[in-house]
PDB file of C-alpha atoms in Angstrom:
ATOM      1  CA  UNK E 924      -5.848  81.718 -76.140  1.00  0.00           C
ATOM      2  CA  UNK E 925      -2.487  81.973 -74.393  1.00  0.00           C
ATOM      3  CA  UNK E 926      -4.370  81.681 -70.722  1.00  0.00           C
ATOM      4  CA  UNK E 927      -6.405  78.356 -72.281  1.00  0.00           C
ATOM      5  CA  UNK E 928      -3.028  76.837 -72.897  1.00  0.00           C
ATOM      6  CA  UNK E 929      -1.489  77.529 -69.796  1.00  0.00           C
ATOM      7  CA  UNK E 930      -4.499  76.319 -67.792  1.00  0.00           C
ATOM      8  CA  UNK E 931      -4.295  73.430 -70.397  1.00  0.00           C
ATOM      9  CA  UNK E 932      -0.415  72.461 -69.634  1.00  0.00           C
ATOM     10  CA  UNK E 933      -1.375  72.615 -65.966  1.00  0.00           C
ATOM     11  CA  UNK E 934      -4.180  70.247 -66.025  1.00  0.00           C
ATOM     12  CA  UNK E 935      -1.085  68.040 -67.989  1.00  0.00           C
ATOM     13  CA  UNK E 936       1.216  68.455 -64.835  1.00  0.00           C
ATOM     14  CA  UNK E 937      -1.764  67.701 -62.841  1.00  0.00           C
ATOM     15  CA  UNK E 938      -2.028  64.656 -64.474  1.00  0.00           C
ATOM     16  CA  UNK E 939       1.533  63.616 -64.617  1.00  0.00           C
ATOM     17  CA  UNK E 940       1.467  64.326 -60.603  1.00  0.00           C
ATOM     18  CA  UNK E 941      -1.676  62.618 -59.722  1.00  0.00           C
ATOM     19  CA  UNK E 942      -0.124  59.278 -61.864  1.00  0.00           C
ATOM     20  CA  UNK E 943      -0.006  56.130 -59.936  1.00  0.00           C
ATOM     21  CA  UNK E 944       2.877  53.488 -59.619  1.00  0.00           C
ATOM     22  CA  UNK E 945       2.517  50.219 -59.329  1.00  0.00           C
ATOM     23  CA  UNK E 946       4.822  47.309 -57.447  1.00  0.00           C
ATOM     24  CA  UNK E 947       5.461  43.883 -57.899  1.00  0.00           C
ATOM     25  CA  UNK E 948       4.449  41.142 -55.741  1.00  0.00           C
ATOM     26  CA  UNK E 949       4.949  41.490 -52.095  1.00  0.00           C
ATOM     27  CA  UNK E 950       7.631  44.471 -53.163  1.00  0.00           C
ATOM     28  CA  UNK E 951       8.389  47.792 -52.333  1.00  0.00           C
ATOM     29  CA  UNK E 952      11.268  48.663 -54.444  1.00  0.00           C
ATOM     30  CA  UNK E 953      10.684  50.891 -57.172  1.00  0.00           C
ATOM     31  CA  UNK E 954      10.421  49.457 -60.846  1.00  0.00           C
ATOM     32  CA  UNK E 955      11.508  50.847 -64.432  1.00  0.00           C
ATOM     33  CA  UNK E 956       8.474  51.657 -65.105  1.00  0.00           C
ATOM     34  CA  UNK E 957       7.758  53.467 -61.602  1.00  0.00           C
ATOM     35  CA  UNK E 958      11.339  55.415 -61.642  1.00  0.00           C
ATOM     36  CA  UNK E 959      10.131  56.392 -65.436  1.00  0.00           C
ATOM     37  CA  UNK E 960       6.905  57.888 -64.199  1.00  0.00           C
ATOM     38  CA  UNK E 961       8.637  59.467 -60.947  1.00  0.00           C
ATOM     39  CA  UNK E 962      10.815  60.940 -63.065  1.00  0.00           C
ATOM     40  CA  UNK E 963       8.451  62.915 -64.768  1.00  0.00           C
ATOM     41  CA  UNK E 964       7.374  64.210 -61.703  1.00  0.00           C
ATOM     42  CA  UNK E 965      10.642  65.747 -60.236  1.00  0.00           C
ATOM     43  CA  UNK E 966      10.407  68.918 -63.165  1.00  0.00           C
ATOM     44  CA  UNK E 967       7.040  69.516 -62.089  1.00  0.00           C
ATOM     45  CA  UNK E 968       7.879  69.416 -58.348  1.00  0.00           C
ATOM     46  CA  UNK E 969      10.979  71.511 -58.627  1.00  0.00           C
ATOM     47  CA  UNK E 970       9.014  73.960 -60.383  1.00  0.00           C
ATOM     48  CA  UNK E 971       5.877  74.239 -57.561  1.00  0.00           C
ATOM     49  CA  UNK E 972       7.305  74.640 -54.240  1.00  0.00           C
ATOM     50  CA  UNK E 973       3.930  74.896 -52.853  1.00  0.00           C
ATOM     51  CA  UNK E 974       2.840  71.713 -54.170  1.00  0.00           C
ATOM     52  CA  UNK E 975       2.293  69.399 -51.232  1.00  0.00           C
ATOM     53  CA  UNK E 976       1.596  65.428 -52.079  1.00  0.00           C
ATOM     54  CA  UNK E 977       0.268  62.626 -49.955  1.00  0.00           C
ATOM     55  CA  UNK E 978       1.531  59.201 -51.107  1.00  0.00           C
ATOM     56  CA  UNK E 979      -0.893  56.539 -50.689  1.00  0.00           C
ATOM     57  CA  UNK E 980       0.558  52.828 -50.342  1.00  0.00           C
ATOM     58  CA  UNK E 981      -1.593  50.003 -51.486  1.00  0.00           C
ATOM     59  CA  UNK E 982      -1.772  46.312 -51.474  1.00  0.00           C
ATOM     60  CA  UNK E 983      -3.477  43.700 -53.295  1.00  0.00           C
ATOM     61  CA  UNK E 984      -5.131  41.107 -51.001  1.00  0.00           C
ATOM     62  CA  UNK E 985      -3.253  38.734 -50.408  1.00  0.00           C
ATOM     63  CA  UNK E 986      -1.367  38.411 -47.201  1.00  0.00           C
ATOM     64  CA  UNK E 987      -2.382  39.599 -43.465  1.00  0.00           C
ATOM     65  CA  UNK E 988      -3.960  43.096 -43.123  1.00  0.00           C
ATOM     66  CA  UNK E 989      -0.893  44.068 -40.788  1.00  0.00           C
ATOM     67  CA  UNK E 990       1.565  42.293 -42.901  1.00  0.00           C
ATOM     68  CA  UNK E 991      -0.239  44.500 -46.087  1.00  0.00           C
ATOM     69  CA  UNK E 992      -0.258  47.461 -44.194  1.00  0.00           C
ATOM     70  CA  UNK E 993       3.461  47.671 -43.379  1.00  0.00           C
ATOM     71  CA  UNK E 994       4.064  46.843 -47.174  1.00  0.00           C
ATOM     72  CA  UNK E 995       2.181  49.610 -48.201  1.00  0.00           C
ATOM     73  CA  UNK E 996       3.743  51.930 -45.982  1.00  0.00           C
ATOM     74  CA  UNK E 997       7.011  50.802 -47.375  1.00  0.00           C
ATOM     75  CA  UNK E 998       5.613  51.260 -50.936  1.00  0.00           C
ATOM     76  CA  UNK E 999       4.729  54.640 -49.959  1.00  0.00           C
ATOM     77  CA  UNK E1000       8.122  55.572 -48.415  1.00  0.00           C
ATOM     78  CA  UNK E1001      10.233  54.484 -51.108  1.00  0.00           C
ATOM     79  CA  UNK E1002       8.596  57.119 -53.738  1.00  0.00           C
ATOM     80  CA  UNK E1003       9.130  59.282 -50.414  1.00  0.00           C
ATOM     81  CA  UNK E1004      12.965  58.525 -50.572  1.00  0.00           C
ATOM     82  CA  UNK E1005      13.124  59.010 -53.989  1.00  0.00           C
ATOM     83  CA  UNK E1006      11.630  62.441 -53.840  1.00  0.00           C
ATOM     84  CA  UNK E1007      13.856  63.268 -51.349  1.00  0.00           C
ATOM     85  CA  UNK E1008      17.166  61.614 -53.020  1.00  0.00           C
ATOM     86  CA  UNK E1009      16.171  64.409 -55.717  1.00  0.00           C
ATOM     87  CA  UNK E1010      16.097  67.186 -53.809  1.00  0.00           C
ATOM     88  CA  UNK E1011      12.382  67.492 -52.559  1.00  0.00           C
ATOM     89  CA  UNK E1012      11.734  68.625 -49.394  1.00  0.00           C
ATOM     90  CA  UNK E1013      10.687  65.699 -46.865  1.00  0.00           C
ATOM     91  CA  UNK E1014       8.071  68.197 -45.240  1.00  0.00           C
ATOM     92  CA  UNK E1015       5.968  68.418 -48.670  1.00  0.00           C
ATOM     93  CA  UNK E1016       5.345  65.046 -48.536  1.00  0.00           C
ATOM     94  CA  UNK E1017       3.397  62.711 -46.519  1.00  0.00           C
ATOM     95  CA  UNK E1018       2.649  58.679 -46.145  1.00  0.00           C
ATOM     96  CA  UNK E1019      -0.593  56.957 -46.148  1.00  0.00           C
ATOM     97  CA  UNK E1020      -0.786  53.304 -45.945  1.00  0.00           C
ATOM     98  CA  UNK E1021      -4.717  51.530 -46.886  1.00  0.00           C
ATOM     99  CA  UNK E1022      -3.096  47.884 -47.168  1.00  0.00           C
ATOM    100  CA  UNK E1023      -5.788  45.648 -48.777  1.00  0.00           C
ATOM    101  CA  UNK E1024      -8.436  47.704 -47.734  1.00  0.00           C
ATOM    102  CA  UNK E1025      -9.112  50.024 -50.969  1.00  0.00           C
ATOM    103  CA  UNK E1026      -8.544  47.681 -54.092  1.00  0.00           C
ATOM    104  CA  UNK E1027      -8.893  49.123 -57.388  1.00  0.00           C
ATOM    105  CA  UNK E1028     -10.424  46.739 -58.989  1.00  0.00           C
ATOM    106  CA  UNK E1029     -12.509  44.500 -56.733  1.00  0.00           C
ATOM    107  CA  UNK E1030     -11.224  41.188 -58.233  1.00  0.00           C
ATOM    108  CA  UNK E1031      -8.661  38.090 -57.498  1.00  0.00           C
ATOM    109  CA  UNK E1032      -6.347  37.480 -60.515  1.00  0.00           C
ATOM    110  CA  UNK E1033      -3.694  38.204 -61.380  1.00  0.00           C
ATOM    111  CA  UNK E1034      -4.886  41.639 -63.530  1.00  0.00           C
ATOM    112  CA  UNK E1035      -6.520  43.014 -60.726  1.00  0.00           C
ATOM    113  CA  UNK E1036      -3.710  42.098 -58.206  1.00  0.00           C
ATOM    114  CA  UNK E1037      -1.416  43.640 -60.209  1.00  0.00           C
ATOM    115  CA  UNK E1038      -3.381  47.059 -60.455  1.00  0.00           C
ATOM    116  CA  UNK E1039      -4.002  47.153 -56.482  1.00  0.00           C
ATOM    117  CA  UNK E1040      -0.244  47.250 -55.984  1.00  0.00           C
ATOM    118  CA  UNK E1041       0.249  50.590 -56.495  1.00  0.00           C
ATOM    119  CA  UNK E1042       1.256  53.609 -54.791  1.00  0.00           C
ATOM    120  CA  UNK E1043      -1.677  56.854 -55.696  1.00  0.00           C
ATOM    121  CA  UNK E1044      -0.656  60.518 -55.267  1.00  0.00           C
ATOM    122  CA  UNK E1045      -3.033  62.909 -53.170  1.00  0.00           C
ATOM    123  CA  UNK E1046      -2.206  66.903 -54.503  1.00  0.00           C
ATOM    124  CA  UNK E1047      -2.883  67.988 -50.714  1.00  0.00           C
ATOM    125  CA  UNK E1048      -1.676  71.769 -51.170  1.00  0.00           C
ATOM    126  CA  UNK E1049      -0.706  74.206 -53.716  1.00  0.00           C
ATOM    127  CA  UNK E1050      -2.368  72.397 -56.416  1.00  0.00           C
ATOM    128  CA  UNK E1051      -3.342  76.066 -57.936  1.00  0.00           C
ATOM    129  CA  UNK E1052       0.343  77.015 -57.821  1.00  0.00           C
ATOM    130  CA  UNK E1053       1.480  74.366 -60.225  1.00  0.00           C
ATOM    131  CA  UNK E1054       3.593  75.741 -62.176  1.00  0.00           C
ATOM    132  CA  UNK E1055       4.948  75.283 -66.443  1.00  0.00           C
TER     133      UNK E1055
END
């Protein structure tokens, strides 16, 4: 019982680590609602040295594929900074930029714009060494 609850509150931290932020229009700082979820990270992080992330920037379609790819790298750096700000180690995390090119939902409102602006976290290493 005690080993199903562990591997239960890791799956959690899993989850909490693998949650996505999203942006507002053509924006790459860092909302409430992001700095809430990033927040819930940083416990989790300090805990699992090992863990390794890849932060994945993302655009909604609208704008030049440069222009979208640059935002999204600046999407992904700013969680970066943030990480760092708090005392994570730069080399356990890395940037990944897609731009338009991997929408989440394959739409064009304002719903499914607002869903594609996101950043999405990769668990690259040590995702067995997450620890409580």
């Amino acid at each position: 019982a005690a080993e199903q609850q562990r591997q239960a509150a890791i799956a959690r931290n899993r989850q909490i680590l693998e949650q996505r932020v999203t942006f507002d229009y053509d924006q790459s700082d860092l909302t409430p609602a992001a700095l809430q979820i990033l927040n819930q990270k940083l416990p989790i992080l300090r805990a699992s040295p090992q863990v390794q992330l890849r932060i994945e920037g993302h655009c909604d379609e609208r704008g030049s594929n440069e222009y979208n790819l640059a935002l999204g790298n600046r999407r992904a750096q700013a969680v970066v900074d943030f990480f760092v700000q708090n005392g994570i180690a730069a080399g356990r995390l890395t940037v990944t930029s897609f731009g338009e090119e991997r929408p989440l939902v394959a739409r064009s409102d304002e719903t499914a714009w607002a869903q594609n602006r996101r950043d999405e976290f990769i668990i690259t290493a040590g995702a067995n060494a997450i620890q409580l």
